[in-house]
mmCIF file of N, CA, C and O in Angstrom:
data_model
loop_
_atom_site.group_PDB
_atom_site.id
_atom_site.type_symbol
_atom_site.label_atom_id
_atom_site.label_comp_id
_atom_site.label_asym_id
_atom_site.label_seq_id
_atom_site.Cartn_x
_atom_site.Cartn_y
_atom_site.Cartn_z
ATOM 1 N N UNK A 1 0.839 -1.185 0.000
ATOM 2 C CA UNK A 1 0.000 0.000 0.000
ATOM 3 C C UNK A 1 0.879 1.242 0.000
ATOM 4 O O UNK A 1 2.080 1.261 0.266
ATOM 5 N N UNK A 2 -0.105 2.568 -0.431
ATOM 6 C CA UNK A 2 1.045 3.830 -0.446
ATOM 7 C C UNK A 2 1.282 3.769 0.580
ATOM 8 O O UNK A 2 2.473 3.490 0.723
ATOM 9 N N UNK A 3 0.504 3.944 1.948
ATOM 10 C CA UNK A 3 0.869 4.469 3.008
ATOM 11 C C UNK A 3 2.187 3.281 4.211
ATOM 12 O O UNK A 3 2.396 3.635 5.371
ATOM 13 N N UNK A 4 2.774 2.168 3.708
ATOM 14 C CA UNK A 4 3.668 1.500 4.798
ATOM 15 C C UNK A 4 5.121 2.095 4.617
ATOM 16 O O UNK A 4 5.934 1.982 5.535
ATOM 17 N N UNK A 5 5.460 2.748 3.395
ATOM 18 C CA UNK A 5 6.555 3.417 3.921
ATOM 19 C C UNK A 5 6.730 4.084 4.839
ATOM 20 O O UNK A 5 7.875 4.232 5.266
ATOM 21 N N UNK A 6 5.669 4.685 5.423
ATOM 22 C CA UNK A 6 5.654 6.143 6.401
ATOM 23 C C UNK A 6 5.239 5.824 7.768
ATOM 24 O O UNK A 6 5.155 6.627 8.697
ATOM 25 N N UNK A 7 4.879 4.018 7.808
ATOM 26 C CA UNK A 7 4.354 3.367 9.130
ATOM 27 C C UNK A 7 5.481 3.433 9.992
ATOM 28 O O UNK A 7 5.154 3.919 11.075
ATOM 29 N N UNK A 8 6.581 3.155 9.933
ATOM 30 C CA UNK A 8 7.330 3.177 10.897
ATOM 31 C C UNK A 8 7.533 4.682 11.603
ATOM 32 O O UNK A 8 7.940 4.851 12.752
ATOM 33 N N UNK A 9 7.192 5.647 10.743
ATOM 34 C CA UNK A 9 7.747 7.281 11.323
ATOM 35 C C UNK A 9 6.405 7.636 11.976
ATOM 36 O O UNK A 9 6.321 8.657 12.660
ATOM 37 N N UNK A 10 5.277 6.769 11.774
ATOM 38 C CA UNK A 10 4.300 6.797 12.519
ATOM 39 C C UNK A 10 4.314 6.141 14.008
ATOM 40 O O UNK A 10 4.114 6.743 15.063
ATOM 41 N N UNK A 11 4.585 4.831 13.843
ATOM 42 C CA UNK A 11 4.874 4.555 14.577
ATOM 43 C C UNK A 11 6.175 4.723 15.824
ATOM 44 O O UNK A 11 5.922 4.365 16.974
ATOM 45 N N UNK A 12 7.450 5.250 15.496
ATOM 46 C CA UNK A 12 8.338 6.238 15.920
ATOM 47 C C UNK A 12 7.642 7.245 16.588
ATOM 48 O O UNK A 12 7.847 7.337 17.798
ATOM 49 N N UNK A 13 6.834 8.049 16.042
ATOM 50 C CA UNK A 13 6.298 9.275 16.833
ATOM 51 C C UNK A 13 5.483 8.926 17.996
ATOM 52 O O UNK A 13 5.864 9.217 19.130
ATOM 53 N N UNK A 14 4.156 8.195 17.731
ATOM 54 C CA UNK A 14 3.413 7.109 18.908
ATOM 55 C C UNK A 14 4.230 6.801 20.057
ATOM 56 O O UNK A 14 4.025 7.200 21.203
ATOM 57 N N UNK A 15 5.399 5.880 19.566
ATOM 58 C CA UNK A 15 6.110 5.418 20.536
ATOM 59 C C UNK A 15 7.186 6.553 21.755
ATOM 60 O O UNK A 15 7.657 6.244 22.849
ATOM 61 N N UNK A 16 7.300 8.277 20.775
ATOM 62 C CA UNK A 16 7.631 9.125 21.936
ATOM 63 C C UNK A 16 6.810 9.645 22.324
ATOM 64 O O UNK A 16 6.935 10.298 23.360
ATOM 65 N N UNK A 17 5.695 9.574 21.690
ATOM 66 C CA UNK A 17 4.337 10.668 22.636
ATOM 67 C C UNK A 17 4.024 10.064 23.940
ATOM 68 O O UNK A 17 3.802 10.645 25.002
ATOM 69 N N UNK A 18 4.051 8.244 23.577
ATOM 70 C CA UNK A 18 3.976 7.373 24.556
ATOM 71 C C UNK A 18 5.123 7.819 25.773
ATOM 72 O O UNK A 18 4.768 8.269 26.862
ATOM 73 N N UNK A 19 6.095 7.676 25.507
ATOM 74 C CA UNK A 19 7.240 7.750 26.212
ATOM 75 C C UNK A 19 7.172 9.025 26.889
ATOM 76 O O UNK A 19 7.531 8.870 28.056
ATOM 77 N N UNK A 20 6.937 9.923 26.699
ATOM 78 C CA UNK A 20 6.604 11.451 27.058
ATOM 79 C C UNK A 20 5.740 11.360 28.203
ATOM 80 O O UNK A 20 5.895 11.498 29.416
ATOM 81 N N UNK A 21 4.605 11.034 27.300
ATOM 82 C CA UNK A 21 3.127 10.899 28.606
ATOM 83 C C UNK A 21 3.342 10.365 29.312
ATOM 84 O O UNK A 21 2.769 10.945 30.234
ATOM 85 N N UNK A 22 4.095 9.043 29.967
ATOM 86 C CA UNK A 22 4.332 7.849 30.645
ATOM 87 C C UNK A 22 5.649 8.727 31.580
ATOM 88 O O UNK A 22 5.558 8.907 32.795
ATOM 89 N N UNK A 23 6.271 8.975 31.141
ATOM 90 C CA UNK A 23 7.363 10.017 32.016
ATOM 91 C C UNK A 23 6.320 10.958 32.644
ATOM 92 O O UNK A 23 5.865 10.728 33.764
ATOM 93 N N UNK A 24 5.988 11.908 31.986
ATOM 94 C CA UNK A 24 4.968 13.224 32.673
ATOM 95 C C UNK A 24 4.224 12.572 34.048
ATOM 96 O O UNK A 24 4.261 12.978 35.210
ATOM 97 N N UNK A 25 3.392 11.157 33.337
ATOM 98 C CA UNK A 25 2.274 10.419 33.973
ATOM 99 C C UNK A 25 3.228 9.995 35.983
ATOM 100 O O UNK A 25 2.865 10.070 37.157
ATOM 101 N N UNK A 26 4.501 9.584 35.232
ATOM 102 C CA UNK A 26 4.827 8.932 36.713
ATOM 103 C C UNK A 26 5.504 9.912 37.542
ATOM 104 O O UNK A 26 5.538 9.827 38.770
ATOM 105 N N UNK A 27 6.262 11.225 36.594
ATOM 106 C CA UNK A 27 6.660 12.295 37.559
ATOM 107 C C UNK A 27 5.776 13.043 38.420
ATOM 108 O O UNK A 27 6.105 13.761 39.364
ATOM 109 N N UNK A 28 4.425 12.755 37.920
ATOM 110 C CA UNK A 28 3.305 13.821 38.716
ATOM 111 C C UNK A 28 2.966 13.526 39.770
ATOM 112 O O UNK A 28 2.973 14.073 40.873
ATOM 113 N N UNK A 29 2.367 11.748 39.017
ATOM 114 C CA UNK A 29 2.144 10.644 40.211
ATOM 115 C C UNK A 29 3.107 10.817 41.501
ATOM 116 O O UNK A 29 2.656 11.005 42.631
ATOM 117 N N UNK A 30 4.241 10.746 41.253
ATOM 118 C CA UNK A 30 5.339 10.302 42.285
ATOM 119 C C UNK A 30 5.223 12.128 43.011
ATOM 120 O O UNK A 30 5.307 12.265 44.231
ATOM 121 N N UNK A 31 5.075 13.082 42.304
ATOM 122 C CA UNK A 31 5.102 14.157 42.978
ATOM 123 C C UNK A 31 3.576 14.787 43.766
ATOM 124 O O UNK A 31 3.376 15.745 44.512
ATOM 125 N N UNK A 32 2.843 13.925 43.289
ATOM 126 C CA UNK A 32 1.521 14.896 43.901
ATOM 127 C C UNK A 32 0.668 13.906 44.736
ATOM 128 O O UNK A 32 0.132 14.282 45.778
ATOM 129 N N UNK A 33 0.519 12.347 44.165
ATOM 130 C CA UNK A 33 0.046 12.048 45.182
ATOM 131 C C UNK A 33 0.282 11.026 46.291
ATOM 132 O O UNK A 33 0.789 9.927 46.068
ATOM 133 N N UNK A 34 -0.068 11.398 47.371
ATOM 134 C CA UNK A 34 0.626 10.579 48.729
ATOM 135 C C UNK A 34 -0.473 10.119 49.414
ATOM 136 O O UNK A 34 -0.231 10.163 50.620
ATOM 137 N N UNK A 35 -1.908 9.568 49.110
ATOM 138 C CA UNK A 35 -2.697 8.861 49.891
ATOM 139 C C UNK A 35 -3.050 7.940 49.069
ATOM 140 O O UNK A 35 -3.613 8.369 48.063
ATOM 141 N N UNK A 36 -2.929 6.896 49.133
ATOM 142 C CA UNK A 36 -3.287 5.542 48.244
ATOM 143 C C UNK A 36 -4.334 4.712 48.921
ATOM 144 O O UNK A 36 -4.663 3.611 48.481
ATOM 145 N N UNK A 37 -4.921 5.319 50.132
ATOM 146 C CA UNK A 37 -6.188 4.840 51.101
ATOM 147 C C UNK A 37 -7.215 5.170 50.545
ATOM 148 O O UNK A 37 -8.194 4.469 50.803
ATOM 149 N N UNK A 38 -7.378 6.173 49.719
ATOM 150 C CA UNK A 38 -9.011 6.372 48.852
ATOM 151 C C UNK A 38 -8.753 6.405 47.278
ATOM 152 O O UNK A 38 -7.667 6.626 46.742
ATOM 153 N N UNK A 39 -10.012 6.133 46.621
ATOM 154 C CA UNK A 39 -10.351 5.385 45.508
ATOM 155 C C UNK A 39 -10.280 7.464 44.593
ATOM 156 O O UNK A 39 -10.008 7.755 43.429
ATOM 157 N N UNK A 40 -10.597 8.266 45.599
ATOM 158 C CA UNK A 40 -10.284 9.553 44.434
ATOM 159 C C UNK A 40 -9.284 10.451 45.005
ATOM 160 O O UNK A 40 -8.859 10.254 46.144
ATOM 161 N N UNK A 41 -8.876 11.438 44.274
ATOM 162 C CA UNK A 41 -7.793 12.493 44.816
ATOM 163 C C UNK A 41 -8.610 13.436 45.546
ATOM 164 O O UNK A 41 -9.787 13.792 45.481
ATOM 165 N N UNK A 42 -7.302 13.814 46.481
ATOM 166 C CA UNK A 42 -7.870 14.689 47.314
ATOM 167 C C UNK A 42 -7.609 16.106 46.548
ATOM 168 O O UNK A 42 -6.685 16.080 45.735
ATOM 169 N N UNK A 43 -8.445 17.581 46.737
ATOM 170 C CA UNK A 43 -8.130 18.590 46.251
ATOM 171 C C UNK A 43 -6.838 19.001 45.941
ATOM 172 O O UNK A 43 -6.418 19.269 44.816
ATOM 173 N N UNK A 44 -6.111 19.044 47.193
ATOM 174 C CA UNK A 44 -4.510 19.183 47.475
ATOM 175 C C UNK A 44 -4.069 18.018 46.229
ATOM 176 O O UNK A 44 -3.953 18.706 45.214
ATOM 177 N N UNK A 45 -3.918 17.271 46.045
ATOM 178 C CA UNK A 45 -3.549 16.065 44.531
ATOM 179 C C UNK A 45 -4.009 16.336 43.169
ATOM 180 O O UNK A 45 -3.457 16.073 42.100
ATOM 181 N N UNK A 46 -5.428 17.070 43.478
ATOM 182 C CA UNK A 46 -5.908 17.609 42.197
ATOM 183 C C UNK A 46 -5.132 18.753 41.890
ATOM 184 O O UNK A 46 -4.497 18.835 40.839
ATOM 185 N N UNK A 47 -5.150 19.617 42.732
ATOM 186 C CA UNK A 47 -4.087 20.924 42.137
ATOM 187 C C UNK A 47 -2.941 20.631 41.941
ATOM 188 O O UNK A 47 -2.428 21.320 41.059
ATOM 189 N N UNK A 48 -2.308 19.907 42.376
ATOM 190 C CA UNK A 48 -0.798 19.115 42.569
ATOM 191 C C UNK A 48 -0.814 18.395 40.473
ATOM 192 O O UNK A 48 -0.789 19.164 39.512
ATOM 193 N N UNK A 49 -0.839 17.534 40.410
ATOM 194 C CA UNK A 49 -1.223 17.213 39.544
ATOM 195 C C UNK A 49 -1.903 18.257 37.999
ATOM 196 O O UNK A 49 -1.326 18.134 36.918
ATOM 197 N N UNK A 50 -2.880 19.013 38.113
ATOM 198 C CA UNK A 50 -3.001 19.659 37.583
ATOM 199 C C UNK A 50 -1.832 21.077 36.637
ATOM 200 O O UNK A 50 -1.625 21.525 35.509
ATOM 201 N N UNK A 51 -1.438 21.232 37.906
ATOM 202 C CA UNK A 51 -0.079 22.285 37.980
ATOM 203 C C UNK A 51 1.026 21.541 37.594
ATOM 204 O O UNK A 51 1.733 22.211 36.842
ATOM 205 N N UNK A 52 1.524 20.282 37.827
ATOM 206 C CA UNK A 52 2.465 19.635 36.748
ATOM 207 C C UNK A 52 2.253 19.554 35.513
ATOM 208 O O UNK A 52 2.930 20.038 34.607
ATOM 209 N N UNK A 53 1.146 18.836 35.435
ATOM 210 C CA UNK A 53 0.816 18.075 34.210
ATOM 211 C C UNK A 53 0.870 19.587 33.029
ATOM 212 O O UNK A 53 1.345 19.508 31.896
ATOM 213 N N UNK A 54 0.501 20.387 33.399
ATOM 214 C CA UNK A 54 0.194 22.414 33.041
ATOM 215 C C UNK A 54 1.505 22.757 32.822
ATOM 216 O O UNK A 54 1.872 23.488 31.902
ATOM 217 N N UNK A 55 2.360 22.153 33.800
ATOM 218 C CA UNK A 55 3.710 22.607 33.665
ATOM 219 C C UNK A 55 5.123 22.053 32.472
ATOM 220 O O UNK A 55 6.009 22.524 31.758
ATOM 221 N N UNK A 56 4.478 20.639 32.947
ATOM 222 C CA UNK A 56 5.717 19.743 31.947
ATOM 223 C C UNK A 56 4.917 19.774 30.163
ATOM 224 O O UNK A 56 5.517 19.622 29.099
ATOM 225 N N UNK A 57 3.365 20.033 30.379
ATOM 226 C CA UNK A 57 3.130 20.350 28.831
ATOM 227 C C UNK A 57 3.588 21.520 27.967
ATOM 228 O O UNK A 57 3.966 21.492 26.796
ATOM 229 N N UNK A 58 3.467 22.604 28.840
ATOM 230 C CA UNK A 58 4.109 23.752 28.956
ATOM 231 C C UNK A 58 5.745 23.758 28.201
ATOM 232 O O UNK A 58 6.274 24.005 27.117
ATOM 233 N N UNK A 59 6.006 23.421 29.232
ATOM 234 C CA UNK A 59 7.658 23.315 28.789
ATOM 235 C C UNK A 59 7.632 22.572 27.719
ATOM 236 O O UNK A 59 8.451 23.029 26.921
ATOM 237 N N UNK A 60 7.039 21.545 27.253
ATOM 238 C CA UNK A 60 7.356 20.619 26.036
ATOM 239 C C UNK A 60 6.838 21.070 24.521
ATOM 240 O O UNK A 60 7.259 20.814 23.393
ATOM 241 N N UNK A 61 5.599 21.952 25.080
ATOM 242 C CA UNK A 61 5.664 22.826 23.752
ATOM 243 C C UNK A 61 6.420 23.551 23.436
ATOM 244 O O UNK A 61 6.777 23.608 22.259
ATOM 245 N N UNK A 62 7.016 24.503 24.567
ATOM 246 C CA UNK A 62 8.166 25.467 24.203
ATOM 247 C C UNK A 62 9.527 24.854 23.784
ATOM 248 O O UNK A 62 10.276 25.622 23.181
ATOM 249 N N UNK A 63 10.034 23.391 24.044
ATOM 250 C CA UNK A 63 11.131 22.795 23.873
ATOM 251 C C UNK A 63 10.715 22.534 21.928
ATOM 252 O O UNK A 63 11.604 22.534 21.076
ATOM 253 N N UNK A 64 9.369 22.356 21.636
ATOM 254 C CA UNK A 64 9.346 21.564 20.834
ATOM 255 C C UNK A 64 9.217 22.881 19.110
ATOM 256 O O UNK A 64 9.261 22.561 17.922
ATOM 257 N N UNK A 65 9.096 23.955 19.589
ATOM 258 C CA UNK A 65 8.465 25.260 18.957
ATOM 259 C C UNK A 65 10.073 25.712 18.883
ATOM 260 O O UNK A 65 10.384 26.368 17.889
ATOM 261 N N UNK A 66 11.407 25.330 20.129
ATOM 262 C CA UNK A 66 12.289 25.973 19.675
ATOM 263 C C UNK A 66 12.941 24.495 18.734
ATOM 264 O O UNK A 66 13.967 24.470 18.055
ATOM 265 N N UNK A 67 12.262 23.710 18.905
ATOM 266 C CA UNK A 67 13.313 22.759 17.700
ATOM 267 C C UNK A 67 12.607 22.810 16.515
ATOM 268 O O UNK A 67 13.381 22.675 15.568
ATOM 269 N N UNK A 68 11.854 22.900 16.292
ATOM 270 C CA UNK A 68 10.755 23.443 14.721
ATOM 271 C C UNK A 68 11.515 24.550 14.637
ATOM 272 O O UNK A 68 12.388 24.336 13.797
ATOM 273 N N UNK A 69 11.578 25.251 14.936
ATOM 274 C CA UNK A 69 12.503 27.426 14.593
ATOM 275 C C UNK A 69 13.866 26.477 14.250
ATOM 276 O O UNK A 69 13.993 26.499 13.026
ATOM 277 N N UNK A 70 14.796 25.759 14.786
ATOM 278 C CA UNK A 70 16.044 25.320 14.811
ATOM 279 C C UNK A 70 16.167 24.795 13.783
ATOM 280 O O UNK A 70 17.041 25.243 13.042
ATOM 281 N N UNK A 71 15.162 23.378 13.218
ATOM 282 C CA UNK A 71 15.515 22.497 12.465
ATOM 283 C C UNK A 71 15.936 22.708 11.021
ATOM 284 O O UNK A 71 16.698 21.890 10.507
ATOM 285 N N UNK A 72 15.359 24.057 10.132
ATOM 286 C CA UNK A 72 15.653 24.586 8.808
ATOM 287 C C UNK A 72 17.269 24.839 8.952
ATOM 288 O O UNK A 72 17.842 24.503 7.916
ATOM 289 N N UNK A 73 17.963 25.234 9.744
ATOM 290 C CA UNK A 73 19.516 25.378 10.064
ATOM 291 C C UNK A 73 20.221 24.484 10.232
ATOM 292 O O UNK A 73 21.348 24.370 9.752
ATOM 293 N N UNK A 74 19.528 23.526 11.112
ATOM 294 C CA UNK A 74 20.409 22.465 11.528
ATOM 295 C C UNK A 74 20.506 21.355 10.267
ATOM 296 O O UNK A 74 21.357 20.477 10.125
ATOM 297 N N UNK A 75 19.579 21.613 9.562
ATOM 298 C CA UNK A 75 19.677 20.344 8.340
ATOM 299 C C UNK A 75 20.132 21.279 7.184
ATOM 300 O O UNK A 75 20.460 20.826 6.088
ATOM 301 N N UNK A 76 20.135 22.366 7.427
ATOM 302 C CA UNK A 76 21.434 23.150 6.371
ATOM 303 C C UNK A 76 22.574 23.225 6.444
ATOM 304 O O UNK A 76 23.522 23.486 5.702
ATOM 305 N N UNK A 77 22.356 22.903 7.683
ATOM 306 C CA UNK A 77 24.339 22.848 8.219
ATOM 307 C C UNK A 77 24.740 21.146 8.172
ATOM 308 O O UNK A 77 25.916 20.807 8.038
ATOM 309 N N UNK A 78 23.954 20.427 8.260
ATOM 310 C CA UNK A 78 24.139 19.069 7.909
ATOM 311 C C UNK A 78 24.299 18.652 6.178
ATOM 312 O O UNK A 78 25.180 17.865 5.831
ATOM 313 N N UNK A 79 23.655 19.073 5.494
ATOM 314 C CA UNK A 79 23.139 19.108 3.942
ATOM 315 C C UNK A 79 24.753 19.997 3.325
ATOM 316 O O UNK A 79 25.200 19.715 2.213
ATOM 317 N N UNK A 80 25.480 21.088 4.274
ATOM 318 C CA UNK A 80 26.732 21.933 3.464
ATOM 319 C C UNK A 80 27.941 21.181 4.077
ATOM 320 O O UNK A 80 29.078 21.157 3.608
ATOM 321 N N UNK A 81 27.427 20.462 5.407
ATOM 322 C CA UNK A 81 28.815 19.270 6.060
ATOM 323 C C UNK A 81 29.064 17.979 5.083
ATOM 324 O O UNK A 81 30.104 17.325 5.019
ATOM 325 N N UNK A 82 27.966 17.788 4.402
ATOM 326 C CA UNK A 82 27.731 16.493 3.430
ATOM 327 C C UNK A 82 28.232 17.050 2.668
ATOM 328 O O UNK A 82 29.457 16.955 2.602
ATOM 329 N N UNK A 83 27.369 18.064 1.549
ATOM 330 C CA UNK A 83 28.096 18.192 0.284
ATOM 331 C C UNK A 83 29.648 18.799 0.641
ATOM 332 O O UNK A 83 30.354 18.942 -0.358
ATOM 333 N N UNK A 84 30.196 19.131 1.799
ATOM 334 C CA UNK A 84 31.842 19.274 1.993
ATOM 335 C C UNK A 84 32.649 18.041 1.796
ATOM 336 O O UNK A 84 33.499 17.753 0.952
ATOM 337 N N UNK A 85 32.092 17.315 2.926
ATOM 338 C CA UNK A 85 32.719 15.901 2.704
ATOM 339 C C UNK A 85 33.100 14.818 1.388
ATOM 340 O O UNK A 85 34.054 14.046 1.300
ATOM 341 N N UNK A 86 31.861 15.100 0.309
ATOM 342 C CA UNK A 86 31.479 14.946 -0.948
ATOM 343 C C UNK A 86 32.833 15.211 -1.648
ATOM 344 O O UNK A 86 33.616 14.443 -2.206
ATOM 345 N N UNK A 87 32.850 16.239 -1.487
ATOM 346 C CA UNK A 87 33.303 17.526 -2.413
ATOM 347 C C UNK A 87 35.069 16.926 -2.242
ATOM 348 O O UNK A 87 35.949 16.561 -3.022
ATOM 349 N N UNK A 88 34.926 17.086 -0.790
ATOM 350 C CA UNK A 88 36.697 16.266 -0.171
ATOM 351 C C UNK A 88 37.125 14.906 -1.094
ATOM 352 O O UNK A 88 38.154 14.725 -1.746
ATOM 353 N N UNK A 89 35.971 14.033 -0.907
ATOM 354 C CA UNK A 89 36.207 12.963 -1.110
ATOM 355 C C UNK A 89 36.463 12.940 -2.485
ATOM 356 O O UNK A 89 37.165 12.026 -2.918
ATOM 357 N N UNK A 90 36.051 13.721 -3.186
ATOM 358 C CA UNK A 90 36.352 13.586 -4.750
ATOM 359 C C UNK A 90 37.443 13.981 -4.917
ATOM 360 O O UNK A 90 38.152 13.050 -5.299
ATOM 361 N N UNK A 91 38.035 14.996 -4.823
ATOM 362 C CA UNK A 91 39.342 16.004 -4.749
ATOM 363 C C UNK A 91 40.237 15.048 -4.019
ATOM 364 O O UNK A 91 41.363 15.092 -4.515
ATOM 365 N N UNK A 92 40.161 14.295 -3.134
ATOM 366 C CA UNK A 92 41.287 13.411 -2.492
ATOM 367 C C UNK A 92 41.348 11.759 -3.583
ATOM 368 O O UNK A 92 42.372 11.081 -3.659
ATOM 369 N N UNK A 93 40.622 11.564 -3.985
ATOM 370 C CA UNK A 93 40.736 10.328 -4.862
ATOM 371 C C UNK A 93 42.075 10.283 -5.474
ATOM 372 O O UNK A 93 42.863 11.211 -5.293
ATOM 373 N N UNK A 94 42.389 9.206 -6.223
ATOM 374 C CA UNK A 94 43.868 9.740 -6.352
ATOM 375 C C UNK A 94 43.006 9.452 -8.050
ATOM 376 O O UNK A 94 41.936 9.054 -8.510
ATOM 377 N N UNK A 95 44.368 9.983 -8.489
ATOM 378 C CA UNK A 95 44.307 10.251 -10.045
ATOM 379 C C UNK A 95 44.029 8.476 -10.589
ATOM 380 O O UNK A 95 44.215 7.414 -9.995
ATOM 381 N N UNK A 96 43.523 8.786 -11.942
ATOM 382 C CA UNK A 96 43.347 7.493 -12.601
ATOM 383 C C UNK A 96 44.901 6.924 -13.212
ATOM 384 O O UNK A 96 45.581 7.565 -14.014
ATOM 385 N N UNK A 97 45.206 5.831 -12.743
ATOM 386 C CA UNK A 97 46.409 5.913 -13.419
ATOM 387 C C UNK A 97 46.967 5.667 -15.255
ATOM 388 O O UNK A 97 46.309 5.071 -16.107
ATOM 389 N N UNK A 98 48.127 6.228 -15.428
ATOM 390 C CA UNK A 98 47.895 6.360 -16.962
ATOM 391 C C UNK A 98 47.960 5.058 -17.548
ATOM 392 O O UNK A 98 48.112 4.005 -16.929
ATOM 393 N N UNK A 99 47.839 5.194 -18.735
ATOM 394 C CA UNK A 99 47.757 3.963 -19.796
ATOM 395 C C UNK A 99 49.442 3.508 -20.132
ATOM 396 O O UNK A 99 50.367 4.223 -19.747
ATOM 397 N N UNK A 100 49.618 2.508 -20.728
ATOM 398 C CA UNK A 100 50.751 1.378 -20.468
ATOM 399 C C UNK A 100 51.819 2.575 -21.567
ATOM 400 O O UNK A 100 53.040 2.431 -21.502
ATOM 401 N N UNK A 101 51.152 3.832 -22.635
ATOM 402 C CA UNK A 101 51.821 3.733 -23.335
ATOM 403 C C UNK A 101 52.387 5.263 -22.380
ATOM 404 O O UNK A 101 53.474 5.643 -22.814
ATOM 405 N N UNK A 102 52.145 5.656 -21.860
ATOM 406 C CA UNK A 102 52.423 6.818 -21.122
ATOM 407 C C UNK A 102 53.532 7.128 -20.260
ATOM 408 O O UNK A 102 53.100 7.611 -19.213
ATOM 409 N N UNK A 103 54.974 7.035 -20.276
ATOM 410 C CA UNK A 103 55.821 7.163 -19.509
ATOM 411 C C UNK A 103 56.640 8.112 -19.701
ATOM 412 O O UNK A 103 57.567 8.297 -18.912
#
């Protein structure tokens, strides 16, 4: 099908959103709540929680808004390191050597 080339970069992304949420999920947990005797959060856990979860999304948009602004540079400076290397590698080749009648 058209679309299985692009399954894996789908699946790649899934697998950090996963990884993201699951980090966020257990840093909050581990930071906000401390009564495991009742079945709901207490207010104090709700704001706790709330105010992370507000916080680490926060920051991850702004981490993610300065690597979108970054990335047009960084793959220009990757794309002029390549065609350098390119460029080396041709210029360092050694010469073809001459023909038998050439001395």
């Amino acid at each position: 099908a058209a679309w299985a080339p692009s399954m894996p970069v789908v699946l790649l992304q899934l697998r950090d959103f996963l990884l993201v949420y699951n980090r966020m999920t257990e840093l909050c947990f581990r930071r906000c709540v401390s009564d495991l005797n009742y079945r709901l959060l207490t207010r104090r856990e709700e704001l706790c929680l709330d105010g992370c979860a507000g916080k680490l999304v926060h920051s991850n948009h702004r981490l993610m808004s300065a690597y979108v602004a970054l990335m047009p540079t960084i793959m220009q400076r990757r794309a002029a390191d390549y065609e350098a290397s390119v460029a080396q590698e041709g210029s360092a080749a050694p010469a073809a050597p001459a023909g038998p009648d050439a001395s």
